[in-house]
Short mmCIF file of C-alpha atoms and ligand atoms in Angstrom, two decimals:
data_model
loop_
_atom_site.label_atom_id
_atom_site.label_comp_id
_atom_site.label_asym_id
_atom_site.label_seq_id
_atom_site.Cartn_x
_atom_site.Cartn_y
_atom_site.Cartn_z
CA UNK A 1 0.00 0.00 0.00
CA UNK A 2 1.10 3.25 -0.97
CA UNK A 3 0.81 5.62 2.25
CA UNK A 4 1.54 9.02 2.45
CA UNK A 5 4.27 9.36 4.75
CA UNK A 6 4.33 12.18 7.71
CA UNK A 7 7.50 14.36 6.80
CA UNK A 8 9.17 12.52 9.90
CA UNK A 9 9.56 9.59 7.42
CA UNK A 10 11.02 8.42 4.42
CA UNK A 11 11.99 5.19 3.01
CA UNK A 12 15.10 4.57 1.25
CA UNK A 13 16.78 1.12 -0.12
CA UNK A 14 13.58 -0.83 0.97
CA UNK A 15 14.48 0.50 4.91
CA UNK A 16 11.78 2.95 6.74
CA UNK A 17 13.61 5.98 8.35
CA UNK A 18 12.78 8.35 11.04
CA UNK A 19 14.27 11.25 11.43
CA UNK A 20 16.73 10.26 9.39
CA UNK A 21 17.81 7.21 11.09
CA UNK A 22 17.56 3.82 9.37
CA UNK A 23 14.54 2.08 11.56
CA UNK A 24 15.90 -1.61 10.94
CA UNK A 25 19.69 -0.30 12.81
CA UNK A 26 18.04 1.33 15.26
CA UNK A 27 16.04 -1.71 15.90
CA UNK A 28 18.89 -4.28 15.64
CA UNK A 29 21.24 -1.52 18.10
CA UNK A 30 18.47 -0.52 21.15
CA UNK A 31 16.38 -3.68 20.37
CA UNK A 32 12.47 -3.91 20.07
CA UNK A 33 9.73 -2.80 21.05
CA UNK A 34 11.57 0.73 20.59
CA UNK A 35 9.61 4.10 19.72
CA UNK A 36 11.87 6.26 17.95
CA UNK A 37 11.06 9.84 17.41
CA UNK A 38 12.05 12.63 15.05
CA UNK A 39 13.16 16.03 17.57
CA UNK A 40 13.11 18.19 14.75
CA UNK A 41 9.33 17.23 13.63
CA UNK A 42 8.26 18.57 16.62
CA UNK A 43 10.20 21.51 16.42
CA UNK A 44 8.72 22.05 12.99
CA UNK A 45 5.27 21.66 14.51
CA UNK A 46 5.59 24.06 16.81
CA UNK A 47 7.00 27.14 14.94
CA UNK A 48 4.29 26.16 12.33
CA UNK A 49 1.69 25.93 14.69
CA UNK A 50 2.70 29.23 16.65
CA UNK A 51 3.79 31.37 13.49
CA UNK A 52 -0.08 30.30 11.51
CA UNK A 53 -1.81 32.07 15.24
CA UNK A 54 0.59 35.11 14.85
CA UNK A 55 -0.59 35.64 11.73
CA UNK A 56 -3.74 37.23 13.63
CA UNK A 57 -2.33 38.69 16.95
CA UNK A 58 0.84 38.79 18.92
CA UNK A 59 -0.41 38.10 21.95
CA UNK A 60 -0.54 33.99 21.52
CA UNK A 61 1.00 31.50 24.31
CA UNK A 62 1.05 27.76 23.24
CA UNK A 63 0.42 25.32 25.78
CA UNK A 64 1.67 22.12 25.01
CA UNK A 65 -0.74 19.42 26.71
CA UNK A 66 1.65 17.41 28.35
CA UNK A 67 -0.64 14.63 29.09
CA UNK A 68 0.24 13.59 25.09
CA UNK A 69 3.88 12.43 25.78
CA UNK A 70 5.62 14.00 28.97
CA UNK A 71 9.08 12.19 28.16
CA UNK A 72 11.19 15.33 29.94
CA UNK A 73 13.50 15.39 27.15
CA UNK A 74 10.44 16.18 24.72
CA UNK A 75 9.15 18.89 26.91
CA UNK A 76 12.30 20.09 27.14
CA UNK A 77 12.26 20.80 23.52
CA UNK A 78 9.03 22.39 23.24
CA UNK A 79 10.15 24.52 26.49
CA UNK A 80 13.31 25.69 24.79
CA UNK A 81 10.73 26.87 21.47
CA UNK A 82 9.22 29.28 24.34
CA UNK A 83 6.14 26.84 25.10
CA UNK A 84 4.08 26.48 28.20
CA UNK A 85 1.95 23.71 29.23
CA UNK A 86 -1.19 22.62 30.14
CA UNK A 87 -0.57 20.26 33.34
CA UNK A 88 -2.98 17.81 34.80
CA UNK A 89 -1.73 16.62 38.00
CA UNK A 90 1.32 17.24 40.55
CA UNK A 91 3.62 15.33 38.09
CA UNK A 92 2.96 17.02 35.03
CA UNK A 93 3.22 20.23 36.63
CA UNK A 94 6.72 18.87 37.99
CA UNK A 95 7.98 17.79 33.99
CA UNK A 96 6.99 21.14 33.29
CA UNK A 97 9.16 23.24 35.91
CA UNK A 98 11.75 20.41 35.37
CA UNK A 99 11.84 21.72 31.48
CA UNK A 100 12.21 24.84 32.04
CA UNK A 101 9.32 25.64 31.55
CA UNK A 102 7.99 29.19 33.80
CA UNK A 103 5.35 28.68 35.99
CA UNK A 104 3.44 32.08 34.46
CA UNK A 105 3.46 29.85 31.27
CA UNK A 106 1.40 26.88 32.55
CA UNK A 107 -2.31 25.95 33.30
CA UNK A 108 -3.28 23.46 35.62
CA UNK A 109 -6.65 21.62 34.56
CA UNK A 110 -8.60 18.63 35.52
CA UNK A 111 -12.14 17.95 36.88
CA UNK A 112 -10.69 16.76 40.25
CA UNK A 113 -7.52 17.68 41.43
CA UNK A 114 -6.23 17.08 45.14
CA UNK A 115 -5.44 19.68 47.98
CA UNK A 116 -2.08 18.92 47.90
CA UNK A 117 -2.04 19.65 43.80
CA UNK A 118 -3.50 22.94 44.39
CA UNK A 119 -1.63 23.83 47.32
CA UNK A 120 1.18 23.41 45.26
CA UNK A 121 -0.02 25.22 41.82
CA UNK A 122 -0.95 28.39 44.59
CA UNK A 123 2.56 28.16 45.83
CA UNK A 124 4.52 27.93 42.39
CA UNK A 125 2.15 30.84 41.01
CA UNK A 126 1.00 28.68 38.56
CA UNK A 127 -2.50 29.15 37.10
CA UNK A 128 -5.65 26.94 37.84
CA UNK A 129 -8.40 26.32 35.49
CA UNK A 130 -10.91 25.74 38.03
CA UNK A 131 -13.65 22.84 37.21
CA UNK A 132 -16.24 24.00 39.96
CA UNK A 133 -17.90 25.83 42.25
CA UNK A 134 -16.63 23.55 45.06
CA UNK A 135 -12.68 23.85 44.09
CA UNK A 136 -12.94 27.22 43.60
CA UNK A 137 -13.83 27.37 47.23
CA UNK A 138 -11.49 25.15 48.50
CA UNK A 139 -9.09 27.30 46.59
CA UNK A 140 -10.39 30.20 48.32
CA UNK A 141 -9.26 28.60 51.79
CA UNK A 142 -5.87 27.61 50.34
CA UNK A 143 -5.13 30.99 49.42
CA UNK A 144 -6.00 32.86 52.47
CA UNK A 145 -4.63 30.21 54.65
CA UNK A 146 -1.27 30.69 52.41
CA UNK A 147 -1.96 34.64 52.16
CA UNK A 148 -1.30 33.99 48.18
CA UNK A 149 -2.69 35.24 45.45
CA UNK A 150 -3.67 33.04 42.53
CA UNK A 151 -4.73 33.99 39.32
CA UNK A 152 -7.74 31.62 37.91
CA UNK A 153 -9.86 31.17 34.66
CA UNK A 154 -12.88 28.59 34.88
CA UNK A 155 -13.20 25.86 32.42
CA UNK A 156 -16.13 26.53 30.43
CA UNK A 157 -18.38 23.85 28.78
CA UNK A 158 -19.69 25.37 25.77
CA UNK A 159 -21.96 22.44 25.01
CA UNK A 160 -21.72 21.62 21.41
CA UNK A 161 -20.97 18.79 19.70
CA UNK A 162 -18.02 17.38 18.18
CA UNK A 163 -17.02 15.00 15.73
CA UNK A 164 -14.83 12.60 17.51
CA UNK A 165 -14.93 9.44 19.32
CA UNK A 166 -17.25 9.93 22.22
CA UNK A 167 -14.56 8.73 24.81
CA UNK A 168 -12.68 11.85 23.87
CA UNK A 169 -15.58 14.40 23.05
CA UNK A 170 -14.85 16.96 26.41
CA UNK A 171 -16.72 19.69 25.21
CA UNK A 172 -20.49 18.03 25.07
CA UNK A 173 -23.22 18.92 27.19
CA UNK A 174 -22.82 15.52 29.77
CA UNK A 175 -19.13 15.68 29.70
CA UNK A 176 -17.40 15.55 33.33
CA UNK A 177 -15.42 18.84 32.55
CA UNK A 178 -16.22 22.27 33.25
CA UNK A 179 -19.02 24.31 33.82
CA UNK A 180 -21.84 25.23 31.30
CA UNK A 181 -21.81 28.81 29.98
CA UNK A 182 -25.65 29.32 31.91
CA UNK A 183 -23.91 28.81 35.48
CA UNK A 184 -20.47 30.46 35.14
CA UNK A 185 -21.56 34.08 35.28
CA UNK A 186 -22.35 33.06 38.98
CA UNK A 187 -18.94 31.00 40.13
CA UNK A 188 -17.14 34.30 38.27
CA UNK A 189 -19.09 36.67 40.53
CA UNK A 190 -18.02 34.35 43.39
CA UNK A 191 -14.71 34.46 42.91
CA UNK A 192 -14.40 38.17 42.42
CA UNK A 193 -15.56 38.61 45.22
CA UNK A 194 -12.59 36.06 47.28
CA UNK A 195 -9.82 38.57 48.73
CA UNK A 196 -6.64 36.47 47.31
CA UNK A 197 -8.19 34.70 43.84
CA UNK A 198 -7.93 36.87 40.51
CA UNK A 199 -10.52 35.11 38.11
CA UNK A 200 -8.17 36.86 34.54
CA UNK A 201 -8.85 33.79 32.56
CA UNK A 202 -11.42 31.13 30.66
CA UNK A 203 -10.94 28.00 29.60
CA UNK A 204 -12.09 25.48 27.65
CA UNK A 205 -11.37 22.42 25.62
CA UNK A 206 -14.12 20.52 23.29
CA UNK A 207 -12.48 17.36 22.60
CA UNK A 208 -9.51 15.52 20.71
CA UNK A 209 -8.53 14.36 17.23
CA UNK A 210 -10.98 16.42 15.91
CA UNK A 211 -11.16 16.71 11.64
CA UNK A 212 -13.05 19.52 10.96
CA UNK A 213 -12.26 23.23 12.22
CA UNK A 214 -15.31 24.61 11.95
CA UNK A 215 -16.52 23.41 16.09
CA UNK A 216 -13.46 25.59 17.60
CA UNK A 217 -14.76 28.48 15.72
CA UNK A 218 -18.19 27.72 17.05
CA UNK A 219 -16.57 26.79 20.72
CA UNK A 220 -14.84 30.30 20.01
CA UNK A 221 -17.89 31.97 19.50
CA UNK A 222 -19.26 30.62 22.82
CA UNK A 223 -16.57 31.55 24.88
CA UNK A 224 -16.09 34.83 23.30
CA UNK A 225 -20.00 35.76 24.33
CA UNK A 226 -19.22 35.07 27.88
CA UNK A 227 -15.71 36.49 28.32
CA UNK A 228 -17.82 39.76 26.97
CA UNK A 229 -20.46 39.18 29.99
CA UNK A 230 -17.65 38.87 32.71
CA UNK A 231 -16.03 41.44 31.69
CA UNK A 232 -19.37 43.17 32.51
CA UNK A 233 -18.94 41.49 35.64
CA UNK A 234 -15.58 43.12 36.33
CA UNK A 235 -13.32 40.71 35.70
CA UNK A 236 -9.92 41.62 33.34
CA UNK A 237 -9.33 38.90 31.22
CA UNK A 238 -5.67 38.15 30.48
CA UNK A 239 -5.90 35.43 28.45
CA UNK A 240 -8.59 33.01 27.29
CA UNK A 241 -7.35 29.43 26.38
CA UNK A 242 -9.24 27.53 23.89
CA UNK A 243 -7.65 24.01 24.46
CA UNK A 244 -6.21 21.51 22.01
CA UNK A 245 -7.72 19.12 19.87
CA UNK A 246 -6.49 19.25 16.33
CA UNK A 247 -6.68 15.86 14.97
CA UNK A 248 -3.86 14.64 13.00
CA UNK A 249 -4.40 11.86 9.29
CA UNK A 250 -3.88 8.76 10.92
CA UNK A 251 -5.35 7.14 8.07
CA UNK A 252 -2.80 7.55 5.32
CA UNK A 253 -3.88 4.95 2.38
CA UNK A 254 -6.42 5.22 -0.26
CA UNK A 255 -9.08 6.57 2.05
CA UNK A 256 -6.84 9.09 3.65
CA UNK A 257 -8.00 11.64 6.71
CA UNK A 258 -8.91 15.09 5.55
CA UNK A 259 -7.29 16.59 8.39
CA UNK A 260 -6.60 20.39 9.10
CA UNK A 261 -3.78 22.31 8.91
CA UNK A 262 -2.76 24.85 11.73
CA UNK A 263 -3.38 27.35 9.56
CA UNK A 264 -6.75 26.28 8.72
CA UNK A 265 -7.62 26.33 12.36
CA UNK A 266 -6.38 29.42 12.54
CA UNK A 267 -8.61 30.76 9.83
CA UNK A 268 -11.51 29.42 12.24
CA UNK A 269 -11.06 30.43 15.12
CA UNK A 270 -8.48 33.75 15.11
CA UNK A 271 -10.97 36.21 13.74
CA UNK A 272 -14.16 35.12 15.59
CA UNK A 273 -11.49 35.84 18.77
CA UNK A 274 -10.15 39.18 17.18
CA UNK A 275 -13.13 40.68 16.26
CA UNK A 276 -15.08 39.58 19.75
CA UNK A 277 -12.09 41.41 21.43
CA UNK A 278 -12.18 44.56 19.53
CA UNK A 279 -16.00 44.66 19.86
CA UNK A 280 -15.55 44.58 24.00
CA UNK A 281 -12.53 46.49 23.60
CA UNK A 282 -10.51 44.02 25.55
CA UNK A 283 -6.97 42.10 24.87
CA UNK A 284 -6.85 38.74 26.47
CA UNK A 285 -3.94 37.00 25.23
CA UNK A 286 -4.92 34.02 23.03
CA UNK A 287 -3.84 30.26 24.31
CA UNK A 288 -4.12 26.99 22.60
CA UNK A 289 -3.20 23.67 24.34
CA UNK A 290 -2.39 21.50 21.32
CA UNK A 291 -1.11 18.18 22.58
CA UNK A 292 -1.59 15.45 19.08
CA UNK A 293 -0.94 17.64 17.18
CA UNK A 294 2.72 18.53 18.40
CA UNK A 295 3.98 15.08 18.76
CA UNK A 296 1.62 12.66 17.10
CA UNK A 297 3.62 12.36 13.67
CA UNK A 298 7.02 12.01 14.99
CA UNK A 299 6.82 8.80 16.28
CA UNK A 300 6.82 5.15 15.32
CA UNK A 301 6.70 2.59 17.26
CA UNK A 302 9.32 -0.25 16.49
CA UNK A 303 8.12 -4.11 17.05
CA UNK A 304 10.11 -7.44 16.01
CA UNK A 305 7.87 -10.34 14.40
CA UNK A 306 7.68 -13.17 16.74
CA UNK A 307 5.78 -15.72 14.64
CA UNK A 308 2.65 -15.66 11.38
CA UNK A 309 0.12 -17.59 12.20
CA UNK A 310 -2.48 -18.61 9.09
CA UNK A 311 -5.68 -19.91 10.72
CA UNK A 312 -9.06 -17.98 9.83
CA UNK A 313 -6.98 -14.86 9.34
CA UNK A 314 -3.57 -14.28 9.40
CA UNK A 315 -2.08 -12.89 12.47
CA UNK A 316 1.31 -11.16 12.69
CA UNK A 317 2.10 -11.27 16.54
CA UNK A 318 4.65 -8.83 17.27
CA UNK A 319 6.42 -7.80 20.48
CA UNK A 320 4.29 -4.65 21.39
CA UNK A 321 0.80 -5.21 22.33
CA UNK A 322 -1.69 -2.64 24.24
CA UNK A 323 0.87 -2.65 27.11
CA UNK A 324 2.73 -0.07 24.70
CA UNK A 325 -0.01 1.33 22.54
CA UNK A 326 -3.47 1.26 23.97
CA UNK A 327 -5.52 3.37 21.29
CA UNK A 328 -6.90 0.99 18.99
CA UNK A 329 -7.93 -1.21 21.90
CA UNK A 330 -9.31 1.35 23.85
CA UNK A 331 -10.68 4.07 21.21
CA UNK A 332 -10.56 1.74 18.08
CA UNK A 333 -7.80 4.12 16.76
CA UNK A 334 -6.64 3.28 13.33
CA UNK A 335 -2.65 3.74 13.05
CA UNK A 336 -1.06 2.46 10.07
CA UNK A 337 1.40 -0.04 10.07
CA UNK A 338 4.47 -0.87 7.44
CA UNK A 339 6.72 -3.55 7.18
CA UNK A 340 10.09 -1.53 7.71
CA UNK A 341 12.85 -4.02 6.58
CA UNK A 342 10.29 -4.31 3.02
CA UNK A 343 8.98 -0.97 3.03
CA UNK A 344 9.61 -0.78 -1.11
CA UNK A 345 7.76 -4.46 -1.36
CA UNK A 346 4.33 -5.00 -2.80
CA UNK A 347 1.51 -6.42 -0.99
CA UNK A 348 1.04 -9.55 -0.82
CA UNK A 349 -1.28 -10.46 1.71
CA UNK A 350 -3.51 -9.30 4.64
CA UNK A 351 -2.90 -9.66 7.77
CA UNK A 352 -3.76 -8.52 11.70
CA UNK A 353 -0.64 -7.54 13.93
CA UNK A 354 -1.60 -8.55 17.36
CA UNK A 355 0.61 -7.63 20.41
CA UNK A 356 1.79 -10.18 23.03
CA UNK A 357 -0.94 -9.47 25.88
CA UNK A 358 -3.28 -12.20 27.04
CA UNK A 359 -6.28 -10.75 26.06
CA UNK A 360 -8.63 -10.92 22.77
CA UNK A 361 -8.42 -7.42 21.98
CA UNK A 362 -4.79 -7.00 21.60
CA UNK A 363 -4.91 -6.20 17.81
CA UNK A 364 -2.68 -2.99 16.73
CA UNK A 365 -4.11 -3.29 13.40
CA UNK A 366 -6.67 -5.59 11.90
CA UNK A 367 -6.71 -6.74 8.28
CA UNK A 368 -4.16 -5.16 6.90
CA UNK A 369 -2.46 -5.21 3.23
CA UNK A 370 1.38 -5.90 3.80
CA UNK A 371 4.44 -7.43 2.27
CA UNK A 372 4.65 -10.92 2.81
CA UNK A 373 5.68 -10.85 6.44
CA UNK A 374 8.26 -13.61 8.31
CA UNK A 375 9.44 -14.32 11.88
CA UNK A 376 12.04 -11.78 12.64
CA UNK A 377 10.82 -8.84 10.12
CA UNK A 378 10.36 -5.32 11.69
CA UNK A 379 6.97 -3.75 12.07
CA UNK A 380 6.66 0.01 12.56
CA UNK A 381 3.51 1.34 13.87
CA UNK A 382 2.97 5.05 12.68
CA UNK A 383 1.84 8.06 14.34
CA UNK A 384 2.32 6.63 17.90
CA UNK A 385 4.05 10.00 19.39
CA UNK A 386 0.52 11.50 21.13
CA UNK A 387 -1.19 9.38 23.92
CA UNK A 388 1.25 6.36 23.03
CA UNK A 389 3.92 5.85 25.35
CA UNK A 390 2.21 8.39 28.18
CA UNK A 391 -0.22 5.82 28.01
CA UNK A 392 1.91 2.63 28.36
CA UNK A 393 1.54 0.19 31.27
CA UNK A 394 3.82 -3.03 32.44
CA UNK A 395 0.46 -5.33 31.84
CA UNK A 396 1.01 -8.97 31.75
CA UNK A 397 4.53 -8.21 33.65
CA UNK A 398 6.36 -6.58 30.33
CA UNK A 399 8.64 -4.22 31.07
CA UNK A 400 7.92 -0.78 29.30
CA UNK A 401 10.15 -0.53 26.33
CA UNK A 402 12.53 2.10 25.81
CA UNK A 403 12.27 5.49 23.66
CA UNK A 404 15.14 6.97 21.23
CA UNK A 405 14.95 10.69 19.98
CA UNK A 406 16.96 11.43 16.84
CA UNK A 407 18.07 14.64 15.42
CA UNK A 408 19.34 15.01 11.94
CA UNK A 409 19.93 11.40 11.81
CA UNK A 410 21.91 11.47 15.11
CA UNK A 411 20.01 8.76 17.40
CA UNK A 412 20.33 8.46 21.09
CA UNK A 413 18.34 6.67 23.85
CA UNK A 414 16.12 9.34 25.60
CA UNK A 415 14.50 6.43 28.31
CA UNK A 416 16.15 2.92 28.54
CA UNK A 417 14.03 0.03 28.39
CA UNK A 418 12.39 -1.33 31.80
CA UNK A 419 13.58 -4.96 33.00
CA UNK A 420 11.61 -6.97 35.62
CA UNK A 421 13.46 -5.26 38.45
CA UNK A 422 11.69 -1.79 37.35
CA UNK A 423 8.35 -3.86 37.63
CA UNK A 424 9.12 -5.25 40.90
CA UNK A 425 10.75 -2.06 42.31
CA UNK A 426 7.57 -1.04 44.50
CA UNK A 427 6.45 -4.37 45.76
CA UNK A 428 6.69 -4.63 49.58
CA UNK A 429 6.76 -8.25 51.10
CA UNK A 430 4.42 -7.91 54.45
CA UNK A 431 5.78 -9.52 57.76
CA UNK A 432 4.40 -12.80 57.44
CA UNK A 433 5.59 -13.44 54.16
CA UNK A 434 9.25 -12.46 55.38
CA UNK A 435 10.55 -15.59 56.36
C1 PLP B 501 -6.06 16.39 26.30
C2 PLP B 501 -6.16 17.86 26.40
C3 PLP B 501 -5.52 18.68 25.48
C4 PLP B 501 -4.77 18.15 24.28
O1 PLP B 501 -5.61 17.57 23.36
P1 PLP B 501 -5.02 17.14 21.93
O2 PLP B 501 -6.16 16.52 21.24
O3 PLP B 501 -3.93 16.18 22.19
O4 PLP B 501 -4.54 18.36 21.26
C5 PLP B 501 -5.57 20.04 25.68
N1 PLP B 501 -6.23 20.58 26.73
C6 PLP B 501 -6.88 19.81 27.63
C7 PLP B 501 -7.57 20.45 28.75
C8 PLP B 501 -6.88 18.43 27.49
O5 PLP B 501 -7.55 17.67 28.35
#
């Protein structure tokens, strides 16, 4: 099959390279499973992303959404671009500080955060996205306790519905995040009136690998309406973040993904936020939290051939399973796979590469057209950067596998591989097993 290749890849002499690195060397020196990333892509991606915004206003802040692959030595190179992140939880907020990133530069989100998460976001003078009436109150004791000002926006759900998979629609009217547009003029009010909390933000995010551009100009729309009625309210908004979301072609044969580019988004969303700012005569700065769309295409994910089974199908088992790359079993996620030792071969056959887990639904990819594929050929698995390893586990007791970042064909290991000690590291034998 003929696939159109992400610019992190290229084939040359029948060998898949990423990055500029030959996949099958790279595989034969660090060993598989191995995800191997291009630096550079991502670097690409983010000057792309950032200069298509600028087109419209200066005042733009990218927040990388760390939650989509919070290696340190990624989110290093997104800090070093000048990006900030949107953090989730104590230890993304601790990658991001760890990167370099400045605290001014991140967002802390999520529907349900811990005391001790907040405490810490209030102390660090990072930002809070606040979910609900109820943590904006506890934050409102945190504060005064810690006689600290923090500056808050509340995540708004602007109710309208997206084209995604449901699991990872966020912006629909009975998602678990934020608060509907109808209620927030009343938690804002609250909050302006708290002696140490500065609501100067909104938030909102309607959902992941999203196709079409037209819903975050519509979600823009929304949250433009109401950043013009709290500013009514009082409140000076210094930036409004619209979230992430832009969907990336996983599909990449004949029936390839339509998907957007960042400057298409742009076109969306930039003047519906422009003009709603000129019309209230305000200047909140303009934030974006894309997290696929960064780091989705600079990754593949490397996996040997253990054995081909021919029964009803043909199976391909490979050494990665769901352990490593949970999308298609848990969102049905379509990535594509190649062959990378035959990547100039023609098809021969079709097969399903299924992983090494115990469990039915281990399938990376079902019924695909491949090369005739052996014991010991190399599979890679495309498009694996976003939500792939950050969403690895040691299932079935495999070690996670490690990850390699090259850079103008330069490769080096950025996280060694587990081994069963790593697994074992936090078990604690209770006294009466101690003999
Ligand atoms: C997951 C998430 C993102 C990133 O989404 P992508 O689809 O990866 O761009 C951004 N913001 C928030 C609040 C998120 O939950």
């Amino acid at each position: 099959m003929n696939l159109s290749l992400p610019s992190s890849l290229s084939v040359k002499d029948g060998h898949l390279f990423c990055g500029g690195a030959d996949c099958v060397e790279l595989a034969e020196k660090f060993g598989t499973p191995l995800y191997v990333t291009d630096e550079l892509h991502i670097v690409e991606n983010f000057r792309r992303y950032e200069a298509a915004l600028k087109q419209y206003t200066d005042k733009v802040q990218l927040l990388y959404a760390a939650k989509a692959n919070e290696n340190p030595v990624i989110m290093q190179t997104l800090a070093a671009e000048g990006a900030g992140a949107d953090v989730f939880s104590l230890g993304e907020m601790q990658a991001a500080l760890d990167s370099g990133m400045p605290a001014e530069k991140l967002l802390f989100n999520g529907s349900s955060k811990t005391e001790a998460a907040l405490r810490a976001a209030i102390e660090k003078g990072i930002k809070i996205s606040v979910d609900s009436v109820d943590e904006l109150r506890q934050i409102d004791l945190i504060s005064r306790e810690m006689q600290k000002t923090v500056k808050i926006g509340f995540r708004c759900n602007p109710e309208i519905d997206v084209p995604t998979h449901p699991k990872i629609a966020t912006g629909i009217k009975n998602s678990k995040f934020g608060i509907p547009a109808e209620m927030i003029l009343d938690a804002y009010r609250e909050a302006l009136s708290m002696e140490f909390v500065e609501p100067v933000g909104m938030h909102c995010h309607i959902g992941s690998q999203i196709l079409e551009v037209e819903p975050f100009g519509i979600a823009c729309g929304v949250i433009m309406k109401v950043a013009a009625e709290i500013t009514k309210l009082g409140v000076k908004l210094e930036f409004v973040d619209f979230g992430g979301g832009l969907g990336i072609p996983y599909h990449r044969g004949e029936e390839k993904d339509a998907a957007p580019t960042p400057e298409e988004y742009a076109a969306a969303v930039m003047p519906v936020f422009v003009a709603a700012c000129e019309e209230n005569g305000i200047s909140p700065a303009f934030w974006v939290e894309p997290g696929r769309w960064m780091v989705g295409e600079s990754t593949v994910l490397l996996t040997k051939v253990n054995s081909v089974k021919k029964v009803h199908k043909t199976f391909v088992n490979v050494d990665a399973g769901f352990n490593l790359l949970i999308r298609p079993a848990m969102y049905d996620s379509w990535h594509e796979v190649m062959v990378a030792n035959k990547a100039d071969d023609e098809d021969t056959g079709v097969y399903t590469v299924t992983g090494p887990i115990c469990e039915t639904g281990d399938i990376l990819a079902a019924d695909r057209k491949l090369p005739t594929v052996a014991a010991g050929d190399l599979i890679a698995v495309l498009d694996a950067g976003a939500y792939g390893y950050a969403m690895s586990s040691q299932y079935n007791s495999h070690p996670r596998c490690a990850e390699v970042l090259v850079r103008d064909g330069q490769a080096e290991l950025m996280r060694r591989a587990e081994t069963y000690a790593d697994i074992v590291r936090t078990v604690v034998i209770p006294s009466w097993h101690r003999k």
